[in-house]
Amino acid sequence: MRRRLFTTQGQAASSKWTNIHALVRDQRLGILTLQETHLTPTLVDDIHNLFGHCLLIFNSSDPNNPTSSAGVAFILNREVMSTSHSKVHEIIPSQALLLTTTWHNSASLSVLNVYAPNDYHQQTSFWETLEEYWSDHALPKPDFMLGDFNLVEDPIDRSPPRLDLSAPSVALQDLQLSLNLVDAWRTDRPSERNYTFRTSSNSFSRID
């Protein structure tokens, strides 16, 4: 199984999807998750017209401002996996999308793609809403949760090291516990430092 996380912010629209298509094709990725997609239904249709023979796109956009705010998507590679039984559940528009599909035509697979709020004061309710959603709906628990979390759970994931606000981190940990999820990367690399985001002041963090 091959999956990859990709953020599309900052790329020109004319080259973005050509690059994504090339990435999926050349690396033979089965599932690509995107955040900050800024896509409208019309744009999704246009992309399908260009690359629909090999890519299937599931997108969730901000209903009020789709081209300027958030957005999450799954890109499925039709050339390496069957997409006939694939479907998505929109949990929080533009911020949380659950994919259910089959892998190698038999094994079921569920993947949760999230784009958490940048504002720490909104993050606690975001993670709590996800936990409540699973309590209220008969959905499969995700085998994987990935995306842009916009926080870190451990000081080692920031440079210079520091803890984020405790309430959002606790809410995320409660969600992980309820869904039987762990930070697999950190579990496998308990002392490694590797960062996914850099600020203009040269601080680093692993928030993806």
Tab-separated table of N, CA and C in Angstrom, residues 1-5 30-35 58 72-76 81 86-91 95-103 107-115 130 134 139-147 149 179 181:
chain	number	residue	atom	x	y	z
A	1	MET	N	0.838	-1.182	0.000
A	1	MET	CA	0.000	0.000	0.000
A	1	MET	C	0.879	1.240	0.000
A	2	ARG	N	0.530	2.227	-0.845
A	2	ARG	CA	1.297	3.459	-0.888
A	2	ARG	C	0.340	4.631	-0.745
A	3	ARG	N	0.619	5.478	0.253
A	3	ARG	CA	-0.178	6.672	0.481
A	3	ARG	C	0.788	7.836	0.604
A	4	ARG	N	0.302	9.037	0.341
A	4	ARG	CA	1.151	10.198	0.521
A	4	ARG	C	0.299	11.407	0.856
A	5	LEU	N	0.866	12.275	1.699
A	5	LEU	CA	0.230	13.523	2.107
A	5	LEU	C	0.789	14.647	1.260
A	30	GLY	N	-1.341	4.806	-4.590
A	30	GLY	CA	-2.730	4.379	-4.635
A	30	GLY	C	-3.669	5.475	-4.180
A	31	ILE	N	-3.320	6.122	-3.057
A	31	ILE	CA	-4.162	7.160	-2.469
A	31	ILE	C	-3.288	8.356	-2.120
A	32	LEU	N	-3.696	9.522	-2.562
A	32	LEU	CA	-3.029	10.773	-2.212
A	32	LEU	C	-4.031	11.633	-1.462
A	33	THR	N	-3.646	12.163	-0.303
A	33	THR	CA	-4.527	13.063	0.439
A	33	THR	C	-4.033	14.492	0.286
A	34	LEU	N	-4.978	15.410	0.100
A	34	LEU	CA	-4.657	16.818	-0.095
A	34	LEU	C	-5.360	17.670	0.948
A	35	GLN	N	-4.691	18.757	1.340
A	35	GLN	CA	-5.302	19.770	2.195
A	35	GLN	C	-5.136	21.134	1.536
A	58	PHE	N	-12.179	12.946	-4.822
A	58	PHE	CA	-13.242	13.241	-3.868
A	58	PHE	C	-12.806	14.490	-3.103
A	72	VAL	N	-10.337	19.722	1.711
A	72	VAL	CA	-9.593	18.464	1.786
A	72	VAL	C	-10.058	17.559	0.653
A	73	ALA	N	-9.164	16.695	0.187
A	73	ALA	CA	-9.510	15.832	-0.942
A	73	ALA	C	-8.719	14.536	-0.893
A	74	PHE	N	-9.303	13.519	-1.516
A	74	PHE	CA	-8.620	12.261	-1.799
A	74	PHE	C	-8.448	12.147	-3.310
A	75	ILE	N	-7.264	11.727	-3.726
A	75	ILE	CA	-6.992	11.418	-5.120
A	75	ILE	C	-6.700	9.923	-5.195
A	76	LEU	N	-7.520	9.188	-5.942
A	76	LEU	CA	-7.327	7.751	-6.092
A	76	LEU	C	-6.756	7.464	-7.476
A	81	MET	N	-5.457	0.697	-8.338
A	81	MET	CA	-6.467	0.207	-7.403
A	81	MET	C	-7.850	0.308	-8.037
A	86	SER	N	-15.465	2.702	-3.835
A	86	SER	CA	-14.957	3.820	-3.031
A	86	SER	C	-16.049	4.863	-2.828
A	87	LYS	N	-16.143	5.376	-1.619
A	87	LYS	CA	-17.080	6.456	-1.328
A	87	LYS	C	-16.537	7.274	-0.165
A	88	VAL	N	-17.084	8.470	0.002
A	88	VAL	CA	-16.622	9.342	1.077
A	88	VAL	C	-17.799	9.793	1.925
A	89	HIS	N	-17.480	10.111	3.181
A	89	HIS	CA	-18.434	10.692	4.122
A	89	HIS	C	-17.874	12.057	4.529
A	90	GLU	N	-18.629	13.103	4.244
A	90	GLU	CA	-18.203	14.452	4.622
A	90	GLU	C	-18.612	14.693	6.069
A	91	ILE	N	-17.632	14.760	6.948
A	91	ILE	CA	-17.904	14.891	8.375
A	91	ILE	C	-17.959	16.357	8.781
A	95	GLN	N	-12.960	20.296	6.086
A	95	GLN	CA	-11.985	20.026	7.143
A	95	GLN	C	-11.840	18.561	7.528
A	96	ALA	N	-12.826	17.736	7.262
A	96	ALA	CA	-12.720	16.320	7.643
A	96	ALA	C	-13.532	15.468	6.680
A	97	LEU	N	-12.846	14.546	6.006
A	97	LEU	CA	-13.458	13.703	4.984
A	97	LEU	C	-12.986	12.270	5.199
A	98	LEU	N	-13.935	11.329	5.260
A	98	LEU	CA	-13.617	9.921	5.471
A	98	LEU	C	-13.802	9.150	4.172
A	99	LEU	N	-12.761	8.455	3.757
A	99	LEU	CA	-12.807	7.590	2.581
A	99	LEU	C	-12.959	6.143	3.024
A	100	THR	N	-13.907	5.432	2.417
A	100	THR	CA	-13.993	3.983	2.589
A	100	THR	C	-13.838	3.358	1.211
A	101	THR	N	-12.999	2.342	1.136
A	101	THR	CA	-12.710	1.719	-0.148
A	101	THR	C	-12.272	0.285	0.084
A	102	THR	N	-11.929	-0.398	-0.986
A	102	THR	CA	-11.366	-1.739	-0.879
A	102	THR	C	-9.942	-1.718	-1.401
A	103	TRP	N	-9.143	-2.604	-0.856
A	103	TRP	CA	-7.739	-2.686	-1.249
A	103	TRP	C	-7.472	-4.089	-1.773
A	107	ALA	N	-9.809	-6.419	0.857
A	107	ALA	CA	-9.650	-5.823	2.178
A	107	ALA	C	-10.293	-4.438	2.222
A	108	SER	N	-11.093	-4.187	3.257
A	108	SER	CA	-11.694	-2.869	3.417
A	108	SER	C	-10.668	-1.915	4.016
A	109	LEU	N	-10.786	-0.654	3.663
A	109	LEU	CA	-9.841	0.360	4.116
A	109	LEU	C	-10.597	1.661	4.346
A	110	SER	N	-10.344	2.295	5.502
A	110	SER	CA	-10.953	3.589	5.816
A	110	SER	C	-9.845	4.571	6.174
A	111	VAL	N	-9.912	5.764	5.585
A	111	VAL	CA	-8.886	6.785	5.803
A	111	VAL	C	-9.582	8.104	6.112
A	112	LEU	N	-9.161	8.754	7.192
A	112	LEU	CA	-9.711	10.051	7.586
A	112	LEU	C	-8.702	11.138	7.243
A	113	ASN	N	-9.124	12.085	6.423
A	113	ASN	CA	-8.289	13.199	5.968
A	113	ASN	C	-8.770	14.465	6.675
A	114	VAL	N	-7.875	15.122	7.433
A	114	VAL	CA	-8.292	16.279	8.228
A	114	VAL	C	-7.445	17.505	7.914
A	115	TYR	N	-8.082	18.651	8.027
A	115	TYR	CA	-7.389	19.934	8.004
A	115	TYR	C	-7.902	20.721	9.205
A	130	LEU	N	-15.301	15.636	15.954
A	130	LEU	CA	-14.997	14.372	15.284
A	130	LEU	C	-15.301	13.185	16.196
A	134	TRP	N	-18.395	10.092	15.538
A	134	TRP	CA	-18.299	8.631	15.530
A	134	TRP	C	-19.210	8.010	16.580
A	139	LEU	N	-20.264	4.533	11.494
A	139	LEU	CA	-19.194	4.585	10.509
A	139	LEU	C	-18.041	3.694	10.948
A	140	PRO	N	-17.312	3.128	9.991
A	140	PRO	CA	-16.125	2.356	10.383
A	140	PRO	C	-15.067	3.271	10.979
A	141	LYS	N	-14.358	2.771	11.964
A	141	LYS	CA	-13.245	3.543	12.501
A	141	LYS	C	-12.128	3.588	11.463
A	142	PRO	N	-11.494	4.735	11.304
A	142	PRO	CA	-10.455	4.833	10.266
A	142	PRO	C	-9.244	3.972	10.596
A	143	ASP	N	-8.701	3.346	9.556
A	143	ASP	CA	-7.430	2.644	9.705
A	143	ASP	C	-6.279	3.636	9.777
A	144	PHE	N	-6.471	4.790	9.134
A	144	PHE	CA	-5.461	5.847	9.135
A	144	PHE	C	-6.160	7.189	9.301
A	145	MET	N	-5.547	8.075	10.068
A	145	MET	CA	-5.950	9.477	10.116
A	145	MET	C	-4.716	10.301	9.784
A	146	LEU	N	-4.834	11.164	8.794
A	146	LEU	CA	-3.687	11.953	8.375
A	146	LEU	C	-4.169	13.283	7.826
A	147	GLY	N	-3.230	14.215	7.692
A	147	GLY	CA	-3.577	15.536	7.197
A	147	GLY	C	-2.745	16.604	7.872
A	149	PHE	N	-2.653	18.777	11.039
A	149	PHE	CA	-3.241	18.845	12.374
A	149	PHE	C	-3.076	20.229	13.005
A	179	LEU	N	-10.779	6.126	18.698
A	179	LEU	CA	-10.716	5.495	17.377
A	179	LEU	C	-9.622	4.431	17.287
A	181	LEU	N	-6.347	4.787	17.469
A	181	LEU	CA	-5.277	5.257	16.600
A	181	LEU	C	-4.070	5.681	17.425
